Amino acid sequence: MSDTVGVDLGVVTPQRAGEREIERAAPSRSLAPVVVAVSAGSPAAEAGVEAGDEIVRINGDVPRDIIEWQMATDEADVELDVLRGGLDLAFSIEKRVGEPLGIDVSSAVFDRVRTCDNHCEFCFIYQLPKGMRRSLYLKDDDYRLSFLYGNFTTLTRFTEADLERVVTERLSPLHVSIHSTDPDVRSQMLKNPRGAMSLRWLRALLDHGIAVRGQIVVCPGVNDGAVLADTMAGILDRFPELDSVAVVPLGISKFNGEAAMRLHTVDEAQAVVDIVDDWQDVFQATLGKRMVYAADEYYLMAQRSFPAAERYDGFPMHEDGIGMARTFEAEFHGLTDDATGVRRGFFAAVDAPPNPAAYTGLRPTTSCGSGGDNEGPDGDVACTAISLRPRRDAPIAVLTGELGAPVIAPLVDSLDRTDIRVVAVRNEFFGGNTGVTGLMTGEDVSRVLATEPQGHRYLLPDVCLSDEGRFLDGLTVTDLPRVVEVVETDGIALRAALEHP
Ligand code: SF4
């Protein structure tokens, strides 16, 4: 996995203590974190830590992950052993407790990401085409990534030691895949006998006061209908302390090889929405909270209106596709000053987390495409000059996935402007039901843009790009046949881009 985590631990009073040779033999550092940036003026910078230094130990211990790293760097006295160009160096740094060290490191997990031992037929990773970057094929099932990134874990590899650490370090909230509370159905869905019993860890986490958000991936004919209703009852009976539970449809790509995995029919989607609606009332009456929420995708598939904003109870599972349409709408209409934001794409923990400096709002001076608008007479592409952007009053196309289009189109229509259109990008790269905007690929956007007129403004939501500016298929905005403006994926940013080019 190629996680990259920028940990800015702030500025503190530094004291350089010189460098000394490390006496102990260095441990295996094949996955050791590397310093990728040192904040100017920070304690680490003053002590002499440099980008490229490989972290060997901190305060005498080999940190296993960014969580341990952060706890260690919170100390007032930090002893840092690093490897630089074959030399072992050590730094003693004094600062105030809790004040940042000023080091960004290269990964979130320094030992090994715990991979899952399940073989779910609905797993989207099995449905990826060959040849994508390797990190996308990593099936993680690691409670640390659940805590850090909101990845869902099935707990099939969870241990007593993990529980102790989670409780001791208060790694909360965690995100747990439930799918079904019926042991047989769950183990069948995970294709793992341990799936039958691993929800005992969920009970243990809740017993220790760890906040947990649940998820049910619904596969038609497997865990919908009566099984889904039973799961609702199981949650009420066994796990009422859960924060909330997202009910989401399985994703199907054209590379799906499991005959039993298929798209929902409209009737099946409507049945899921009805079960969730009914059980919201039950949970509300018994627990005082709605507990379960169906993904926006379900309302689109079921051809139903989205629930009113207040029925999302503060949008606790917004990042899981629950209530995004309503938050986007409120943002677009100026009903809130704060954007809720979305995680960057499907593989949020695989790619680098958002880098505000790289992707804040429109980036017209760094977004470009080849050919068309910006191509000079010699075929050169000038992509850094703002003067080569389309005219400010040029017609605007809002690029979005096929599932995003029915959400955004009414908002754009409400502006009563004839110069704005919504362009739905059909996902032919993955096919199936992959209509979410976060799965748009460069290949598909290129195909669509190639048929669009030159000289128009094309707004591209940043959710389909990694922090490094890459689509899932590896292309970047510079590979596109038209200039695009990358816009944060929220209603406030879109409205600003439309009204203040
Ligand atoms: S637990 Fe997740 S990663 Fe593992 S096989 Fe199932 S869907 Fe895939």
Short mmCIF file of C-alpha atoms and ligand atoms in Angstrom, two decimals:
data_model
loop_
_atom_site.label_atom_id
_atom_site.label_comp_id
_atom_site.label_asym_id
_atom_site.label_seq_id
_atom_site.Cartn_x
_atom_site.Cartn_y
_atom_site.Cartn_z
CA MET A 1 0.00 0.00 0.00
CA SER A 2 1.30 3.44 -0.84
CA ASP A 3 -0.30 5.44 1.90
CA THR A 4 1.19 8.82 2.39
CA VAL A 5 0.35 10.74 5.48
CA GLY A 6 1.32 14.29 6.09
CA VAL A 7 1.51 14.72 9.81
CA ASP A 8 2.03 18.32 10.68
CA LEU A 9 2.62 18.25 14.35
CA GLY A 10 3.20 21.97 14.60
CA VAL A 11 5.81 24.35 15.91
CA VAL A 12 7.48 24.09 19.30
CA THR A 13 10.48 25.39 21.13
CA PRO A 14 13.38 23.40 19.77
CA GLN A 15 16.66 22.42 21.22
CA ARG A 16 19.28 20.86 19.02
CA ALA A 17 21.13 18.19 20.90
CA GLY A 18 23.63 17.13 18.33
CA GLU A 19 24.01 13.84 16.62
CA ARG A 20 25.39 10.66 18.11
CA GLU A 21 25.93 7.18 16.86
CA ILE A 22 23.24 4.68 17.64
CA GLU A 23 24.60 1.76 19.57
CA ARG A 24 21.89 -0.79 19.02
CA ALA A 25 21.54 -2.76 15.90
CA ALA A 26 18.85 -1.30 13.73
CA PRO A 27 15.71 -3.38 13.26
CA SER A 28 14.43 -4.40 9.91
CA ARG A 29 13.31 -1.20 8.27
CA SER A 30 11.91 -2.42 5.02
CA LEU A 31 8.68 -0.59 5.76
CA ALA A 32 10.13 2.09 8.02
CA PRO A 33 8.63 5.54 7.67
CA VAL A 34 10.66 8.08 5.77
CA VAL A 35 10.64 11.78 6.50
CA VAL A 36 9.06 13.41 3.47
CA ALA A 37 8.99 16.99 4.76
CA VAL A 38 10.22 18.99 7.71
CA SER A 39 8.40 22.20 8.55
CA ALA A 40 10.63 25.24 8.48
CA GLY A 41 11.39 26.53 11.96
CA SER A 42 9.97 23.43 13.62
CA PRO A 43 11.78 21.55 16.40
CA ALA A 44 12.67 18.81 13.96
CA ALA A 45 14.12 21.31 11.51
CA GLU A 46 16.11 23.05 14.21
CA ALA A 47 17.47 19.72 15.39
CA GLY A 48 18.66 18.90 11.90
CA VAL A 49 16.18 16.26 10.76
CA GLU A 50 15.98 16.23 6.98
CA ALA A 51 13.61 14.96 4.32
CA GLY A 52 14.77 11.51 3.28
CA ASP A 53 15.78 10.45 6.78
CA GLU A 54 14.51 6.99 7.59
CA ILE A 55 12.94 6.72 11.02
CA VAL A 56 14.48 3.88 13.02
CA ARG A 57 13.17 4.52 16.52
CA ILE A 58 11.39 7.18 18.44
CA ASN A 59 11.90 7.32 22.19
CA GLY A 60 13.60 3.94 21.97
CA ASP A 61 10.73 2.15 20.28
CA VAL A 62 10.08 1.18 16.70
CA PRO A 63 6.73 2.80 15.91
CA ARG A 64 4.26 0.46 14.25
CA ASP A 65 2.09 3.12 12.70
CA ILE A 66 1.22 6.77 12.56
CA ILE A 67 -0.87 6.43 15.71
CA GLU A 68 2.12 5.37 17.80
CA TRP A 69 4.24 7.95 16.01
CA GLN A 70 1.87 10.73 16.91
CA MET A 71 1.64 9.64 20.53
CA ALA A 72 5.44 9.54 20.79
CA THR A 73 5.90 12.91 19.15
CA ASP A 74 3.41 14.44 21.56
CA GLU A 75 5.96 13.94 24.36
CA ALA A 76 8.05 16.86 25.57
CA ASP A 77 11.33 15.02 25.06
CA VAL A 78 11.70 13.21 21.78
CA GLU A 79 14.63 10.94 21.04
CA LEU A 80 14.76 10.27 17.35
CA ASP A 81 17.05 7.70 15.72
CA VAL A 82 17.29 7.91 11.96
CA LEU A 83 19.23 6.41 9.11
CA ARG A 84 20.67 8.87 6.61
CA GLY A 85 22.75 7.72 3.69
CA GLY A 86 23.94 4.65 5.58
CA LEU A 87 24.72 6.62 8.74
CA ASP A 88 22.87 6.12 11.99
CA LEU A 89 22.07 9.48 13.55
CA ALA A 90 20.22 10.41 16.71
CA PHE A 91 18.49 13.62 17.68
CA SER A 92 17.30 14.76 21.09
CA ILE A 93 14.51 17.28 20.79
CA GLU A 94 12.87 19.20 23.61
CA LYS A 95 9.56 20.89 23.17
CA ARG A 96 6.31 21.42 24.96
CA VAL A 97 4.00 18.47 25.54
CA GLY A 98 1.53 18.11 22.73
CA GLU A 99 3.27 20.55 20.49
CA PRO A 100 4.10 19.40 16.99
CA LEU A 101 7.46 18.07 15.98
CA GLY A 102 7.20 19.32 12.39
CA ILE A 103 7.80 16.08 10.49
CA ASP A 104 5.72 14.58 7.70
CA VAL A 105 6.27 10.87 7.24
CA SER A 106 5.67 8.66 4.25
CA SER A 107 3.06 6.20 5.39
CA ALA A 108 0.33 5.52 7.90
CA VAL A 109 1.24 1.95 8.76
CA PHE A 110 4.90 1.18 9.30
CA ASP A 111 4.81 -2.57 9.82
CA ARG A 112 2.35 -4.20 7.45
CA VAL A 113 -1.18 -3.34 6.56
CA ARG A 114 -3.28 -6.23 7.76
CA THR A 115 -4.96 -7.73 4.73
CA CYS A 116 -8.30 -9.45 4.86
CA ASP A 117 -8.75 -13.20 4.78
CA ASN A 118 -12.20 -12.98 3.27
CA HIS A 119 -13.23 -13.65 -0.28
CA CYS A 120 -16.47 -11.74 -0.63
CA GLU A 121 -18.15 -12.30 -3.96
CA PHE A 122 -19.19 -8.65 -4.00
CA CYS A 123 -15.66 -7.35 -3.34
CA PHE A 124 -15.01 -4.54 -5.78
CA ILE A 125 -11.29 -5.23 -5.74
CA TYR A 126 -11.95 -8.56 -7.47
CA GLN A 127 -13.84 -6.58 -10.08
CA LEU A 128 -11.00 -4.27 -11.04
CA PRO A 129 -9.44 -4.66 -14.46
CA LYS A 130 -5.88 -5.90 -14.63
CA GLY A 131 -3.02 -3.50 -14.98
CA MET A 132 -4.03 -0.81 -12.52
CA ARG A 133 -1.51 0.34 -9.95
CA ARG A 134 -0.77 -2.41 -7.44
CA SER A 135 -1.88 -0.50 -4.39
CA LEU A 136 -5.47 -0.54 -5.65
CA TYR A 137 -5.58 -4.32 -5.33
CA LEU A 138 -4.77 -4.32 -1.62
CA LYS A 139 -7.58 -5.90 0.40
CA ASP A 140 -7.00 -4.27 3.76
CA ASP A 141 -8.86 -5.31 6.87
CA ASP A 142 -6.91 -3.28 9.38
CA TYR A 143 -8.54 -1.62 12.38
CA ARG A 144 -5.90 1.11 12.20
CA LEU A 145 -7.01 2.14 8.73
CA SER A 146 -10.56 1.95 10.00
CA PHE A 147 -9.67 4.48 12.68
CA LEU A 148 -7.49 6.66 10.46
CA TYR A 149 -9.47 6.66 7.22
CA GLY A 150 -12.89 5.26 7.95
CA ASN A 151 -12.19 2.01 6.09
CA PHE A 152 -14.54 -0.76 7.09
CA THR A 153 -13.17 -3.83 8.83
CA THR A 154 -14.90 -7.17 9.16
CA LEU A 155 -12.99 -7.98 12.39
CA THR A 156 -12.26 -11.52 11.15
CA ARG A 157 -8.58 -11.00 11.95
CA PHE A 158 -9.12 -8.94 15.07
CA THR A 159 -7.41 -10.24 18.21
CA GLU A 160 -7.45 -9.79 21.94
CA ALA A 161 -4.27 -7.73 21.64
CA ASP A 162 -5.97 -5.49 19.07
CA LEU A 163 -8.90 -4.98 21.41
CA GLU A 164 -6.56 -4.05 24.23
CA ARG A 165 -4.80 -1.51 22.06
CA VAL A 166 -8.01 -0.01 20.70
CA VAL A 167 -9.38 0.38 24.19
CA THR A 168 -6.14 1.62 25.75
CA GLU A 169 -5.45 4.15 23.02
CA ARG A 170 -9.13 4.98 22.53
CA LEU A 171 -9.04 4.38 18.79
CA SER A 172 -12.58 5.54 18.28
CA PRO A 173 -14.65 5.61 16.16
CA LEU A 174 -14.08 2.43 14.20
CA HIS A 175 -16.02 1.29 11.15
CA VAL A 176 -17.27 -2.28 10.99
CA SER A 177 -18.82 -4.25 8.13
CA ILE A 178 -21.84 -6.08 9.47
CA HIS A 179 -23.63 -7.23 6.30
CA SER A 180 -25.78 -9.63 8.30
CA THR A 181 -26.18 -10.53 11.95
CA ASP A 182 -27.04 -14.09 10.93
CA PRO A 183 -23.77 -16.04 11.43
CA ASP A 184 -24.41 -18.33 8.49
CA VAL A 185 -25.27 -15.55 6.07
CA ARG A 186 -22.33 -13.45 7.22
CA SER A 187 -19.77 -16.24 6.90
CA GLN A 188 -21.23 -17.13 3.52
CA MET A 189 -20.96 -13.52 2.34
CA LEU A 190 -17.39 -13.17 3.58
CA LYS A 191 -16.55 -16.68 2.38
CA ASN A 192 -14.84 -17.13 5.70
CA PRO A 193 -15.99 -19.30 8.60
CA ARG A 194 -14.62 -16.71 11.01
CA GLY A 195 -17.22 -14.31 9.69
CA ALA A 196 -19.79 -16.21 11.69
CA MET A 197 -18.26 -15.26 15.01
CA SER A 198 -16.21 -12.14 14.47
CA LEU A 199 -19.07 -9.81 15.40
CA ARG A 200 -18.30 -10.84 18.98
CA TRP A 201 -15.51 -8.29 18.69
CA LEU A 202 -18.07 -5.67 17.79
CA ARG A 203 -19.86 -6.49 21.01
CA ALA A 204 -16.58 -6.21 22.91
CA LEU A 205 -15.75 -2.84 21.33
CA LEU A 206 -19.15 -1.48 22.26
CA ASP A 207 -18.79 -2.88 25.78
CA HIS A 208 -15.62 -0.85 26.16
CA GLY A 209 -17.27 2.33 24.97
CA ILE A 210 -15.65 2.45 21.55
CA ALA A 211 -17.84 4.28 19.07
CA VAL A 212 -18.57 2.13 16.02
CA ARG A 213 -20.23 2.94 12.74
CA GLY A 214 -21.60 -0.04 10.90
CA GLN A 215 -22.12 -0.85 7.25
CA ILE A 216 -24.31 -3.30 5.44
CA VAL A 217 -23.46 -3.99 1.81
CA VAL A 218 -26.67 -5.34 0.37
CA CYS A 219 -26.47 -8.00 -2.32
CA PRO A 220 -29.85 -8.73 -3.91
CA GLY A 221 -31.00 -12.27 -3.28
CA VAL A 222 -28.41 -12.74 -0.54
CA ASN A 223 -28.93 -10.35 2.37
CA ASP A 224 -31.84 -8.17 1.28
CA GLY A 225 -35.52 -8.79 2.01
CA ALA A 226 -36.17 -10.88 5.12
CA VAL A 227 -32.44 -11.21 5.84
CA LEU A 228 -32.05 -7.44 5.91
CA ALA A 229 -35.05 -7.11 8.20
CA ASP A 230 -33.53 -9.78 10.48
CA THR A 231 -30.28 -7.86 10.50
CA MET A 232 -32.12 -4.74 11.60
CA ALA A 233 -33.65 -6.74 14.44
CA GLY A 234 -30.24 -8.19 15.26
CA ILE A 235 -28.73 -4.73 15.50
CA LEU A 236 -31.50 -3.58 17.78
CA ASP A 237 -31.12 -6.66 19.95
CA ARG A 238 -27.33 -7.12 20.05
CA PHE A 239 -25.70 -3.86 19.03
CA PRO A 240 -27.97 -0.98 20.00
CA GLU A 241 -24.96 1.14 21.02
CA LEU A 242 -23.80 1.45 17.41
CA ASP A 243 -23.49 5.07 16.33
CA SER A 244 -25.19 4.49 12.99
CA VAL A 245 -25.38 1.96 10.19
CA ALA A 246 -25.04 2.68 6.47
CA VAL A 247 -26.99 0.48 4.09
CA VAL A 248 -25.26 0.56 0.72
CA PRO A 249 -25.70 -1.40 -2.51
CA LEU A 250 -22.96 -3.63 -3.82
CA GLY A 251 -20.88 -2.22 -6.63
CA ILE A 252 -20.81 -4.20 -9.84
CA SER A 253 -18.27 -3.64 -12.57
CA LYS A 254 -18.20 -5.23 -16.00
CA PHE A 255 -15.35 -7.41 -14.70
CA ASN A 256 -17.58 -9.09 -12.15
CA GLY A 257 -17.12 -12.85 -12.45
CA GLU A 258 -19.59 -13.91 -9.79
CA ALA A 259 -22.88 -14.91 -11.36
CA ALA A 260 -24.75 -14.53 -8.08
CA MET A 261 -23.72 -10.89 -7.80
CA ARG A 262 -25.98 -8.65 -9.83
CA LEU A 263 -27.57 -5.23 -9.93
CA HIS A 264 -30.70 -4.45 -7.95
CA THR A 265 -33.96 -4.18 -9.80
CA VAL A 266 -36.05 -1.09 -9.15
CA ASP A 267 -38.40 -3.17 -7.00
CA GLU A 268 -35.52 -4.55 -4.96
CA ALA A 269 -34.10 -1.07 -4.40
CA GLN A 270 -37.51 0.15 -3.32
CA ALA A 271 -37.80 -2.75 -0.90
CA VAL A 272 -34.47 -1.85 0.69
CA VAL A 273 -35.55 1.78 1.08
CA ASP A 274 -38.83 0.65 2.62
CA ILE A 275 -37.09 -1.64 5.12
CA VAL A 276 -34.71 1.12 6.15
CA ASP A 277 -37.56 3.63 6.47
CA ASP A 278 -39.61 1.23 8.58
CA TRP A 279 -36.72 0.37 10.84
CA GLN A 280 -35.77 3.98 11.29
CA ASP A 281 -39.12 4.40 12.97
CA VAL A 282 -38.52 1.36 15.16
CA PHE A 283 -35.05 2.53 16.18
CA GLN A 284 -36.34 6.03 16.81
CA ALA A 285 -39.12 4.72 19.03
CA THR A 286 -36.90 2.33 21.00
CA LEU A 287 -33.48 3.98 21.02
CA GLY A 288 -34.28 7.60 20.31
CA LYS A 289 -32.22 7.66 17.12
CA ARG A 290 -32.84 6.53 13.56
CA MET A 291 -29.66 4.42 13.50
CA VAL A 292 -29.88 3.12 9.89
CA TYR A 293 -29.60 5.14 6.71
CA ALA A 294 -29.82 4.07 3.08
CA ALA A 295 -27.23 5.32 0.62
CA ASP A 296 -28.22 8.07 -1.79
CA GLU A 297 -27.70 5.56 -4.55
CA TYR A 298 -30.68 3.59 -3.29
CA TYR A 299 -33.06 6.51 -3.68
CA LEU A 300 -31.84 7.04 -7.23
CA MET A 301 -32.21 3.34 -8.05
CA ALA A 302 -35.61 3.22 -6.38
CA GLN A 303 -36.70 6.35 -8.23
CA ARG A 304 -37.66 7.95 -4.95
CA SER A 305 -36.99 11.42 -3.57
CA PHE A 306 -34.16 11.77 -1.10
CA PRO A 307 -35.26 12.06 2.52
CA ALA A 308 -35.44 15.57 3.93
CA ALA A 309 -32.14 16.85 5.32
CA GLU A 310 -33.31 16.62 8.93
CA ARG A 311 -33.87 12.89 8.57
CA TYR A 312 -30.10 12.43 8.25
CA ASP A 313 -29.54 13.60 11.85
CA GLY A 314 -26.45 15.64 11.14
CA PHE A 315 -25.16 13.39 8.34
CA PRO A 316 -23.03 11.06 10.47
CA MET A 317 -22.28 8.81 7.49
CA HIS A 318 -21.86 11.42 4.82
CA GLU A 319 -18.51 9.97 3.76
CA ASP A 320 -20.23 6.68 3.03
CA GLY A 321 -22.60 8.21 0.51
CA ILE A 322 -25.42 8.83 2.96
CA GLY A 323 -27.07 12.22 2.49
CA MET A 324 -24.55 13.64 0.06
CA ALA A 325 -27.28 14.88 -2.26
CA ARG A 326 -28.97 16.82 0.53
CA THR A 327 -25.75 18.37 1.82
CA PHE A 328 -24.70 19.31 -1.69
CA GLU A 329 -28.07 20.92 -2.24
CA ALA A 330 -27.88 22.91 1.00
CA GLU A 331 -24.35 24.04 0.20
CA PHE A 332 -25.29 25.04 -3.32
CA HIS A 333 -28.25 27.10 -2.15
CA GLY A 334 -26.23 28.87 0.54
CA LEU A 335 -28.09 27.24 3.43
CA THR A 336 -24.82 26.44 5.15
CA ASP A 337 -21.46 28.17 5.31
CA ASP A 338 -19.47 25.00 5.74
CA ALA A 339 -18.90 22.35 3.15
CA THR A 340 -19.24 18.83 4.47
CA GLY A 341 -16.68 17.56 2.02
CA VAL A 342 -16.15 14.06 0.73
CA ARG A 343 -13.41 11.53 0.89
CA ARG A 344 -11.27 11.55 -2.17
CA GLY A 345 -12.61 8.74 -4.25
CA PHE A 346 -13.14 5.05 -3.74
CA PHE A 347 -9.67 4.17 -2.52
CA ALA A 348 -9.29 6.86 0.07
CA ALA A 349 -6.77 4.93 2.13
CA VAL A 350 -4.75 3.81 -0.84
CA ASP A 351 -3.98 7.19 -2.24
CA ALA A 352 -2.58 10.06 -0.32
CA PRO A 353 -5.01 11.91 1.89
CA PRO A 354 -6.08 15.38 0.79
CA ASN A 355 -3.37 17.95 0.58
CA PRO A 356 -5.05 21.33 1.03
CA ALA A 357 -2.19 23.14 -0.59
CA ALA A 358 -2.54 21.08 -3.73
CA TYR A 359 -6.29 21.04 -4.11
CA THR A 360 -8.02 24.02 -2.70
CA GLY A 361 -10.89 25.19 -4.80
CA LEU A 362 -10.32 25.98 -8.42
CA ARG A 363 -6.88 25.41 -9.75
CA PRO A 364 -7.06 27.08 -13.14
CA THR A 365 -3.38 27.79 -13.41
CA THR A 366 -2.35 24.20 -12.93
CA SER A 367 -5.18 22.38 -14.63
CA CYS A 368 -4.77 21.80 -18.28
CA GLY A 369 -5.43 19.46 -21.09
CA SER A 370 -3.66 18.74 -24.30
CA GLY A 371 -4.88 19.77 -27.69
CA GLY A 372 -7.87 21.96 -28.20
CA ASP A 373 -7.96 25.19 -26.29
CA ASN A 374 -4.40 25.38 -25.11
CA GLU A 375 -2.49 23.89 -27.95
CA GLY A 376 -0.14 26.29 -29.63
CA PRO A 377 0.64 26.35 -33.33
CA ASP A 378 3.58 24.02 -32.83
CA GLY A 379 1.50 21.59 -30.86
CA ASP A 380 3.00 22.63 -27.53
CA VAL A 381 0.65 22.69 -24.62
CA ALA A 382 0.81 25.70 -22.41
CA CYS A 383 -0.90 24.63 -19.26
CA THR A 384 0.40 27.00 -16.64
CA ALA A 385 -0.63 30.35 -18.01
CA ILE A 386 -3.95 31.58 -16.72
CA SER A 387 -4.36 33.63 -19.86
CA LEU A 388 -4.88 30.42 -21.82
CA ARG A 389 -8.01 29.52 -19.92
CA PRO A 390 -11.30 29.71 -21.77
CA ARG A 391 -12.98 33.10 -21.59
CA ARG A 392 -14.52 33.90 -18.26
CA ASP A 393 -17.93 34.21 -19.88
CA ALA A 394 -17.57 31.00 -21.87
CA PRO A 395 -20.34 28.41 -21.59
CA ILE A 396 -19.81 26.05 -18.68
CA ALA A 397 -20.05 22.26 -18.53
CA VAL A 398 -20.21 20.58 -15.14
CA LEU A 399 -18.67 17.11 -15.45
CA THR A 400 -20.10 14.46 -13.16
CA GLY A 401 -20.84 10.76 -12.97
CA GLU A 402 -24.14 9.36 -14.14
CA LEU A 403 -25.39 9.16 -10.57
CA GLY A 404 -24.27 12.70 -9.84
CA ALA A 405 -26.08 14.18 -12.83
CA PRO A 406 -29.64 13.81 -11.49
CA VAL A 407 -28.50 15.47 -8.27
CA ILE A 408 -26.68 18.39 -9.85
CA ALA A 409 -28.97 19.06 -12.82
CA PRO A 410 -31.89 20.46 -10.76
CA LEU A 411 -29.48 22.69 -8.87
CA VAL A 412 -28.05 24.09 -12.07
CA ASP A 413 -31.57 24.48 -13.48
CA SER A 414 -32.51 26.56 -10.46
CA LEU A 415 -30.02 29.20 -11.58
CA ASP A 416 -32.05 29.71 -14.75
CA ARG A 417 -28.94 30.13 -16.83
CA THR A 418 -28.71 28.84 -20.36
CA ASP A 419 -24.92 28.91 -20.41
CA ILE A 420 -24.48 26.04 -17.94
CA ARG A 421 -25.00 22.40 -18.74
CA VAL A 422 -24.38 19.19 -16.84
CA VAL A 423 -22.37 16.58 -18.70
CA ALA A 424 -22.78 13.06 -17.33
CA VAL A 425 -19.71 10.91 -17.88
CA ARG A 426 -20.70 7.34 -18.51
CA ASN A 427 -18.29 4.99 -16.78
CA GLU A 428 -17.25 2.58 -19.50
CA PHE A 429 -13.94 1.85 -17.84
CA PHE A 430 -15.57 -0.08 -15.00
CA GLY A 431 -19.03 -0.51 -16.53
CA GLY A 432 -21.74 -2.13 -14.43
CA ASN A 433 -23.39 0.27 -12.00
CA THR A 434 -20.32 2.40 -11.37
CA GLY A 435 -22.03 5.73 -11.86
CA VAL A 436 -20.61 7.51 -8.84
CA THR A 437 -18.51 10.57 -9.57
CA GLY A 438 -15.59 9.35 -7.48
CA LEU A 439 -15.02 6.45 -9.90
CA MET A 440 -14.81 8.59 -13.03
CA THR A 441 -11.65 7.72 -14.91
CA GLY A 442 -9.45 9.82 -17.15
CA GLU A 443 -10.23 7.54 -20.06
CA ASP A 444 -13.97 8.16 -19.76
CA VAL A 445 -13.63 11.88 -19.15
CA SER A 446 -11.33 12.11 -22.18
CA ARG A 447 -13.82 10.28 -24.35
CA VAL A 448 -16.61 12.64 -23.35
CA LEU A 449 -14.52 15.82 -23.58
CA ALA A 450 -13.31 14.91 -27.06
CA THR A 451 -16.86 15.36 -28.32
CA GLU A 452 -17.41 18.62 -26.45
CA PRO A 453 -16.70 22.02 -27.99
CA GLN A 454 -13.45 23.81 -27.44
CA GLY A 455 -13.33 27.12 -25.62
CA HIS A 456 -15.88 26.16 -22.99
CA ARG A 457 -15.17 25.94 -19.28
CA TYR A 458 -15.17 22.37 -17.98
CA LEU A 459 -15.53 21.90 -14.23
CA LEU A 460 -14.15 18.63 -12.88
CA PRO A 461 -14.94 17.55 -9.28
CA ASP A 462 -11.80 16.74 -7.34
CA VAL A 463 -13.31 13.60 -5.81
CA CYS A 464 -12.26 11.61 -8.88
CA LEU A 465 -8.60 12.55 -8.46
CA SER A 466 -6.04 11.27 -6.01
CA ASP A 467 -4.09 13.75 -3.98
CA GLU A 468 -1.43 13.47 -6.63
CA GLY A 469 -3.97 14.51 -9.25
CA ARG A 470 -4.45 11.12 -10.84
CA PHE A 471 -7.62 9.43 -11.95
CA LEU A 472 -8.02 5.79 -10.96
CA ASP A 473 -6.70 4.75 -14.37
CA GLY A 474 -3.53 6.73 -13.79
CA LEU A 475 -4.27 9.59 -16.18
CA THR A 476 -4.02 13.18 -14.99
CA VAL A 477 -5.87 16.31 -16.01
CA THR A 478 -2.97 17.15 -18.32
CA ASP A 479 -3.87 14.07 -20.36
CA LEU A 480 -7.38 15.36 -21.10
CA PRO A 481 -8.23 16.82 -24.51
CA ARG A 482 -9.69 20.00 -22.99
CA VAL A 483 -8.68 22.40 -20.26
CA VAL A 484 -10.53 21.54 -17.07
CA GLU A 485 -10.90 23.41 -13.82
CA VAL A 486 -10.67 21.18 -10.77
CA VAL A 487 -13.33 22.13 -8.25
CA GLU A 488 -13.79 20.85 -4.74
CA THR A 489 -16.66 18.40 -4.59
CA ASP A 490 -19.19 20.39 -2.64
CA GLY A 491 -22.05 22.71 -3.42
CA ILE A 492 -20.32 25.84 -2.16
CA ALA A 493 -17.32 25.36 -4.43
CA LEU A 494 -19.48 24.51 -7.43
CA ARG A 495 -21.68 27.57 -6.93
CA ALA A 496 -18.60 29.77 -6.59
CA ALA A 497 -17.10 28.32 -9.73
CA LEU A 498 -20.31 28.97 -11.64
CA GLU A 499 -20.79 32.52 -10.40
CA HIS A 500 -17.24 33.75 -9.94
CA PRO A 501 -15.04 32.31 -12.64
S1 SF4 B 1 -13.64 -7.91 3.38
FE1 SF4 B 1 -13.57 -6.20 1.96
S2 SF4 B 1 -11.55 -6.34 0.98
FE2 SF4 B 1 -11.95 -8.32 1.97
S3 SF4 B 1 -12.83 -9.59 0.32
FE3 SF4 B 1 -14.53 -8.66 1.48
S4 SF4 B 1 -15.03 -6.76 0.35
FE4 SF4 B 1 -12.98 -7.44 -0.32
#
